[in-house]
Amino acid sequence: MLRSNTCGELRLTDIDKNVILSGWVQRVRDMGNMLWIDLRDRYGITQLMLEENRNTPETLALARTLGREFVVQVHGTVVERVSKNDKIPTGAIEIKVETLTVMNAAKLPPFKIEDETDGGDDIRMKYRYLDLRRNVVRQNLQLRHKMAQQTRAYMDAQDFIEVETPVLIKSTPEGARDFVVPSRMNPGEFYALPQSPQTFKQLLMVSGFDKYYQIVKCFRDEDLRADRQPEFTQIDCEMSFVEQEDVLTMFEGLIRHLFKNVKDIDLPPVPRMTYAEAARRYGSDKPDTRFGMEFCYLKSPEKTQNNLVHGKNFGLFEEAEMVVGICAKNCADYTRKQMDELTEWLKRPQIGAKALIYARYNADGTLKSSVDKFYSEEDLKNWANEMEAAPGDLMLILAGETNKVRKQLSELRLEMGNRLGLRKPDDFKALWVLDFPLLEYSPDDDRWFAMHHPFTSPKPEDIALLTTDLGAVRANAYDMVINGTEVGGGSVRIFQRPLQQQMFEILGFSAQEAKAQFGFLMDAFEYGAPPHAGIAFGFDRLCSIFGGADSIRDYIAFPKNNSGRDVMIDGPSVIDQKQLDELKIKTVL
Amino acid sequence: MLRSNTCGELRLTDIDKNVILSGWVQRVRDMGNMLWIDLRDRYGITQLMLEENRNTPETLALARTLGREFVVQVHGTVVERVSKNDKIPTGAIEIKVETLTVMNAAKLPPFKIEDETDGGDDIRMKYRYLDLRRNVVRQNLQLRHKMAQQTRAYMDAQDFIEVETPVLIKSTPEGARDFVVPSRMNPGEFYALPQSPQTFKQLLMVSGFDKYYQIVKCFRDEDLRADRQPEFTQIDCEMSFVEQEDVLTMFEGLIRHLFKNVKDIDLPPVPRMTYAEAARRYGSDKPDTRFGMEFCYLKSPEKTQNNLVHGKNFGLFEEAEMVVGICAKNCADYTRKQMDELTEWLKRPQIGAKALIYARYNADGTLKSSVDKFYSEEDLKNWANEMEAAPGDLMLILAGETNKVRKQLSELRLEMGNRLGLRKPDDFKALWVLDFPLLEYSPDDDRWFAMHHPFTSPKPEDIALLTTDLGAVRANAYDMVINGTEVGGGSVRIFQRPLQQQMFEILGFSAQEAKAQFGFLMDAFEYGAPPHAGIAFGFDRLCSIFGGADSIRDYIAFPKNNSGRDVMIDGPSVIDQKQLDELKIKTVL
């Protein structure tokens, strides 16, 4: 037996017990005649005590050689501490050490194994096994474990069956880029790693599994941004004999269960908003609803609304498709410098705004704008009324093409939310966004793409539009958004062959291509496919939001960097010529 | 709402309720003035009833068009049945149908969706989504779900943390053949899919995770036998600060928990046997201990034992390293034809025995052998004593080289066990096999291989043998065997760099190769690695044993065939030239 107890469990009630502890040396304090060691493991820290006259000179000498992160084992007795530490659960006791054994020495770690470390990103990723030793990092992964446990608890209670779908599947040209795996037994052919188990879960519905779920790895060979990983994890779900409402209810239940059981937060019922409304009010299909600062239209593309900027010869506004602003509370005293900085921020290529118009509603009740040349104080007063601005507030206004301006103002809104401290990491606001467009047109490719995926069902009342106005067809598709991040999305699926075939045609598949890629699914629809719908949550992302963090990397044990490399194991790597020969492939560099 | 209830839940207590049911048409019985439909879903079957005068002619006509596997929805009222069916839980009620809607028609399935189907393997795999509709197949996957649930329940209760390890890792030449994935972002380099998360779980121990588990997909590109799949699932576990005994106790606990909670079987404490003893008594490192029929040595390679065959000029026995037999109870009356057939069976290349010697202990007390020319009845009597044969029994004897003969007689023992009905699928006998050799010599490669893997620790008392007698070094490695099948295996790991380095040298790695392949692990050992040990269970296999089946395929939702193909989706497949170009590879056929 290498230990009788962990370093987190001994208490005053254990006094006089003979114990064996094993763990890592966190700290050694040598007072000459007494020597203390903080021994650490996953469960906590226990103080060890050695004394000049009681312990042998050999033991004391050995203790004095201990460095940080040495792995040691001690036999000893639990005694009450003279000066207790009420900051840790074991702080009332210490171990009177009898024997001390070094199980493994440790070199000096390349960075501090502490919550506030001195290690940069690169060194911590190379020595990820040491980074994972830090409490903050391990706690992230423990949160992830708890999220998975609670997800399963909910899904199991709701009678979902967990089914493992295959990882070695077939490549499909639609959607993102696949990772592929050459098949040695089928030379010249390749498996693909799944971007999601979409078709398999639909087939499970055809099979009558009724309710399926899986926490499953998925893969996408896309260029990586800070927050994307080539392999990621989904909570993947599908249900039969359901309508959109059933899915929303079921998975609102999941999210509320997770908040309750992981964070002890009673999330209120999740509000709902259509895609169109989200675009109008927030300029985004994933609005952060922790704060207001909603869009106010001074000139709207919808004709029925007032136009408060017309006829004053201000070219930008006259030519703009829309003029829209947000009201930043209590920001009227922003300095010229601050305004210039904000304008520069908006003009960066990532945002691409041409100009920022602003109007201050001064605390004294006067109004002043960057377009005083064109608009009177009376005009500004009308704007203020429309934007519900009060004395002390700052109105920020953009103008131009609808889609561009909405995106730009959405970014500005989020930025102002950050600056004003309105996006609190411990405040959680969930939202369903509904009625997404079924299709979006790509001018570059001169074709329509499925906004969600080719298996998403149009709203029954919009099916007629499939032959007349593709852009107007709404899908029975839904996203769950938390704090401005899309954490999950899904749809009611097509379950009838003719509609699926029509959809493939719209997406530009030839009959032959559709059959080669998805023939098995369309065949399956002919053998009694039930109506079905589903959803998938990005598990890494969900964990990071629950943890209040921005990056998903902190919630993945062994993440890859932006070049798709695991710098710890130094992979990917070149492989033996023999392997290439067996696979009948060669590299062409 | 597409249904108010499932097809498995309505009872007499629901009489008079208005309900909506959806499901598949299992059967239609048309009695002219009355018509019954068995409606099926995952939860059960409910009988629907239509009547000539009550239902409209249109509804009745529609009902008469229904074929098997049509998907329909009905509105109706729960009524008590006149003639009840006590074989199904819903058998006391039926639904008086008001409206009937066909949600999806179905073509005639290519085979019967019943427990006893008329579909062959190939057609059932091509239409796997229909095969999965059969109760027996779905129940296998529901058993698998329950196995996963209960595994997690146990591991969670024991404080293990579930951690996901990466799927895109680095190829290593040691062990089985890797599947590889070309990296687009790192041209010329490849990821490998993990054969197991071995190094990652060891690093998690270095990180102080203390107890890790994961139910995880692993991959091996080996030629497939009936019972191997290129992707398979493991229950993967690792623990720190433990000795072998701790691991055995913990995972004996898991297996007993699974038997209790999945099958309601109280498995007794799991017996233990060394590798050497298993080889001696059963000729196998995974003996089926549901039945005896143990090996009896008439001539043993161990000098201390009796030699009951010596000095009678029977060349085969004189030259043999060992002469060993089993006693088949009550088989003395096997006919000449049966004996010939058994001999032929043994001589097949898969087994490769040269000859089968047998001796009958007839019911009348006389003894008769196939080697009467050399051995007297007195000799045979001595054999019978040694083999504890009684009148009526048949002694089956093989002779030759130790390793070959043990394997052959082990096969014969299992075959006789089958023939005598001693290997009952609902009888479960578990066994720990311990003290495996650390290394095995491959004459073909003229080198030593790790029997378990290169990270397995030699027994401390055998470490000195590493420089003198490699074949004699025993490992702290253990297998769990159930009913003659290895369901799991593991080892205490090396956790000190010098020993790991020595191991790599023994396995023929140059210092450079060892560093390139496993440098990160050896580095990790220098920063405070704790003693650790682990185990992995083959989850597919474990499920099939719990299900009492021979093949793991029945417990995998979408298995591949012996050529590694998924015949349903028809993958792997050729991919676009554009994909190959982006990956900077080409096929060389």
Coordinates of C-alpha atoms in Angstrom, one line a residue, chain B residues 115-356:
Chain B
D115 CA -36.2 -11.7 -34.2
E116 CA -35.7 -14.6 -36.6
T117 CA -35.0 -12.9 -39.8
D118 CA -34.6 -14.3 -43.3
G119 CA -31.8 -11.8 -44.2
G120 CA -28.2 -13.0 -44.7
D121 CA -25.3 -11.1 -43.2
D122 CA -24.5 -9.1 -46.3
I123 CA -28.0 -7.8 -46.9
R124 CA -28.5 -7.0 -43.2
M125 CA -25.2 -5.0 -43.2
K126 CA -26.2 -3.0 -46.3
Y127 CA -29.5 -2.2 -44.7
R128 CA -28.1 -1.9 -41.2
Y129 CA -30.7 0.8 -40.4
L130 CA -33.4 -1.9 -40.9
D131 CA -31.4 -4.6 -39.1
L132 CA -31.2 -2.2 -36.1
R133 CA -35.0 -2.1 -36.1
R134 CA -35.1 -5.7 -35.0
N135 CA -35.7 -6.1 -31.3
V136 CA -32.7 -8.5 -30.7
V137 CA -30.3 -6.1 -32.3
R138 CA -31.6 -3.0 -30.6
Q139 CA -31.5 -4.8 -27.3
N140 CA -27.8 -5.5 -27.8
L141 CA -27.2 -1.8 -28.1
Q142 CA -29.4 -1.1 -25.2
L143 CA -27.3 -3.5 -23.2
R144 CA -24.2 -1.7 -24.3
H145 CA -25.7 1.6 -23.2
K146 CA -26.4 0.1 -19.8
M147 CA -22.9 -1.2 -19.6
A148 CA -21.5 2.3 -20.3
Q149 CA -23.9 3.8 -17.7
Q150 CA -22.9 1.4 -15.0
T151 CA -19.2 1.6 -15.8
R152 CA -19.5 5.4 -15.4
A153 CA -21.5 5.0 -12.2
Y154 CA -18.8 2.9 -10.6
M155 CA -15.9 4.9 -11.8
D156 CA -17.5 8.2 -10.8
A157 CA -18.3 6.8 -7.3
Q158 CA -14.6 5.8 -7.0
D159 CA -13.5 9.4 -7.8
F160 CA -12.1 8.8 -11.2
I161 CA -12.0 11.8 -13.5
E162 CA -13.1 11.3 -17.1
V163 CA -10.7 13.1 -19.4
E164 CA -10.8 13.1 -23.2
T165 CA -7.5 12.4 -24.8
P166 CA -6.7 13.5 -28.4
V167 CA -7.6 11.4 -31.4
L168 CA -5.1 13.1 -33.7
I169 CA -1.8 12.1 -32.3
K170 CA 1.7 10.9 -33.5
S171 CA 2.6 7.6 -35.2
T172 CA 4.9 5.3 -33.3
P173 CA 6.5 2.3 -35.0
E174 CA 6.2 0.0 -31.9
G175 CA 3.1 -2.2 -31.7
A176 CA 0.4 -2.7 -34.2
R177 CA 0.0 -0.7 -37.4
D178 CA -1.4 2.9 -37.1
F179 CA -4.1 4.5 -39.1
V180 CA -2.6 7.8 -40.3
V181 CA -4.1 11.2 -41.3
P182 CA -2.2 13.5 -43.6
S183 CA -1.9 17.0 -42.2
R184 CA -2.8 19.8 -44.6
M185 CA -1.3 22.5 -42.4
N186 CA 1.9 20.5 -41.9
P187 CA 2.6 19.2 -45.4
G188 CA 4.4 15.9 -45.5
E189 CA 3.5 15.1 -41.9
F190 CA 0.8 12.8 -40.6
Y191 CA -1.2 12.4 -37.5
A192 CA -1.9 8.9 -36.2
L193 CA -5.1 7.7 -34.7
P194 CA -4.4 6.2 -31.2
Q195 CA -4.2 2.5 -30.6
S196 CA -4.8 3.4 -27.0
P197 CA -4.4 6.6 -25.0
Q198 CA -1.5 5.0 -23.2
T199 CA 1.1 7.8 -23.1
F200 CA -1.6 10.4 -22.5
K201 CA -3.0 8.7 -19.5
Q202 CA 0.4 8.2 -18.1
L203 CA 1.0 11.9 -18.5
L204 CA -2.2 12.6 -16.7
M205 CA -0.8 10.7 -13.8
V206 CA 2.4 12.9 -13.9
S207 CA -0.1 15.8 -13.9
G208 CA -1.5 14.6 -10.6
F209 CA -5.0 13.6 -11.9
D210 CA -4.6 10.6 -9.6
K211 CA -7.5 8.6 -11.1
Y212 CA -8.4 8.8 -14.8
Y213 CA -10.9 6.9 -16.9
Q214 CA -12.4 7.2 -20.3
I215 CA -14.7 5.1 -22.5
V216 CA -12.8 5.8 -25.7
K217 CA -12.5 4.8 -29.4
C218 CA -9.1 3.3 -30.4
F219 CA -7.8 2.3 -33.8
R220 CA -5.7 -0.5 -35.3
D221 CA -4.9 -1.0 -38.9
E222 CA -4.6 -4.8 -38.8
D223 CA -5.9 -7.4 -41.1
L224 CA -9.3 -8.2 -39.7
R225 CA -10.6 -11.4 -38.3
A226 CA -14.3 -12.1 -37.7
D227 CA -14.0 -10.6 -34.3
R228 CA -11.8 -7.6 -34.8
Q229 CA -12.8 -4.1 -35.9
P230 CA -10.5 -1.3 -37.2
E231 CA -12.1 0.9 -34.6
F232 CA -13.0 -0.4 -31.2
T233 CA -13.9 1.0 -27.8
Q234 CA -11.9 0.7 -24.5
I235 CA -12.7 1.4 -20.9
D236 CA -9.3 3.0 -20.3
C237 CA -8.1 3.6 -16.7
E238 CA -5.1 4.7 -14.8
M239 CA -4.3 5.3 -11.1
S240 CA -1.5 6.9 -9.2
F241 CA 0.2 5.8 -5.9
V242 CA -1.0 2.2 -6.3
E243 CA 0.5 -1.2 -6.5
Q244 CA -0.8 -4.1 -8.5
E245 CA -3.0 -5.2 -5.6
D246 CA -4.9 -1.9 -5.6
V247 CA -5.6 -2.1 -9.3
L248 CA -6.9 -5.7 -9.1
T249 CA -9.2 -4.8 -6.2
M250 CA -10.5 -1.7 -7.9
F251 CA -11.3 -3.4 -11.2
E252 CA -12.5 -6.6 -9.8
G253 CA -15.0 -4.2 -8.1
L254 CA -15.9 -2.8 -11.5
I255 CA -16.6 -6.2 -13.1
R256 CA -18.6 -7.3 -10.1
H257 CA -20.6 -4.1 -10.1
L258 CA -21.4 -4.6 -13.8
F259 CA -22.5 -8.2 -13.2
K260 CA -24.7 -7.1 -10.3
N261 CA -26.2 -4.0 -11.9
V262 CA -26.5 -5.1 -15.5
K263 CA -27.3 -8.8 -15.1
D264 CA -28.3 -9.1 -11.4
I265 CA -25.6 -11.7 -11.0
D266 CA -23.5 -11.9 -7.8
L267 CA -20.1 -12.7 -9.2
P268 CA -17.9 -14.3 -6.5
P269 CA -14.4 -12.9 -5.8
V270 CA -12.3 -13.3 -8.9
P271 CA -9.7 -16.1 -8.5
R272 CA -6.1 -15.5 -9.5
M273 CA -3.6 -17.6 -11.4
T274 CA -0.1 -16.9 -12.7
Y275 CA 0.6 -17.0 -16.4
A276 CA 2.8 -20.1 -15.7
E277 CA 0.1 -21.9 -13.9
A278 CA -2.5 -21.1 -16.6
A279 CA -0.1 -22.4 -19.2
R280 CA 0.5 -25.6 -17.2
R281 CA -3.1 -26.3 -16.3
Y282 CA -4.9 -25.1 -19.4
G283 CA -2.3 -24.5 -22.1
S284 CA -3.5 -20.9 -22.4
D285 CA -3.2 -17.5 -20.9
K286 CA -6.9 -17.1 -21.1
P287 CA -8.4 -20.3 -19.8
D288 CA -12.1 -20.9 -19.9
T289 CA -12.7 -21.9 -16.3
R290 CA -16.4 -22.7 -16.6
F291 CA -15.3 -26.3 -16.8
G292 CA -12.4 -28.5 -15.6
M293 CA -10.9 -31.0 -18.0
E294 CA -7.5 -29.7 -16.9
F295 CA -4.2 -30.8 -18.5
C296 CA -2.6 -34.0 -17.1
Y297 CA 1.0 -34.6 -17.8
L298 CA 2.1 -38.1 -18.7
K299 CA 5.5 -36.7 -19.5
S300 CA 6.4 -33.3 -18.3
P301 CA 9.2 -30.9 -19.2
E302 CA 9.6 -30.3 -15.5
K303 CA 12.1 -33.0 -14.4
T304 CA 10.6 -33.6 -11.0
Q305 CA 7.4 -35.1 -12.4
N306 CA 6.7 -38.7 -13.3
N307 CA 7.1 -40.0 -16.8
L308 CA 4.4 -42.5 -17.5
V309 CA 5.2 -43.1 -21.1
H310 CA 9.0 -43.7 -21.1
G311 CA 10.8 -46.8 -22.3
K312 CA 8.1 -48.5 -24.4
N313 CA 9.7 -47.7 -27.8
F314 CA 6.9 -45.4 -28.9
G315 CA 8.8 -42.9 -30.9
L316 CA 6.4 -40.0 -30.8
F317 CA 6.3 -40.1 -27.0
E318 CA 10.0 -40.8 -26.6
E319 CA 11.0 -37.8 -28.7
A320 CA 8.3 -35.5 -27.4
E321 CA 9.2 -32.7 -25.0
M322 CA 5.9 -33.4 -23.3
V323 CA 3.0 -35.8 -23.4
V324 CA -0.1 -34.3 -22.0
G325 CA -3.8 -35.2 -22.1
I326 CA -7.3 -34.3 -21.0
C327 CA -10.0 -36.6 -19.8
A328 CA -13.3 -36.3 -21.5
K329 CA -15.9 -37.6 -19.1
N330 CA -18.4 -40.2 -20.5
C331 CA -16.9 -40.2 -23.9
A332 CA -15.4 -43.7 -24.0
D333 CA -18.1 -44.8 -26.4
Y334 CA -17.0 -42.3 -29.1
T335 CA -17.2 -44.2 -32.4
R336 CA -14.2 -44.8 -34.6
K337 CA -15.8 -42.2 -37.0
Q338 CA -16.0 -39.6 -34.2
M339 CA -12.4 -40.2 -33.3
D340 CA -11.3 -39.8 -36.9
E341 CA -13.3 -36.7 -37.2
L342 CA -11.7 -35.3 -34.1
T343 CA -8.2 -36.2 -35.4
E344 CA -8.9 -34.5 -38.7
W345 CA -10.1 -31.4 -36.8
L346 CA -6.8 -31.3 -34.9
K347 CA -4.8 -31.7 -38.0
R348 CA -6.3 -28.7 -39.7
P349 CA -3.7 -26.0 -40.4
Q350 CA -5.3 -23.7 -37.8
I351 CA -4.5 -26.2 -35.1
G352 CA -1.7 -28.2 -36.7
A353 CA -1.5 -31.2 -34.4
K354 CA 0.4 -34.2 -35.9
A355 CA -1.5 -37.0 -34.2
L356 CA -4.1 -37.7 -31.5

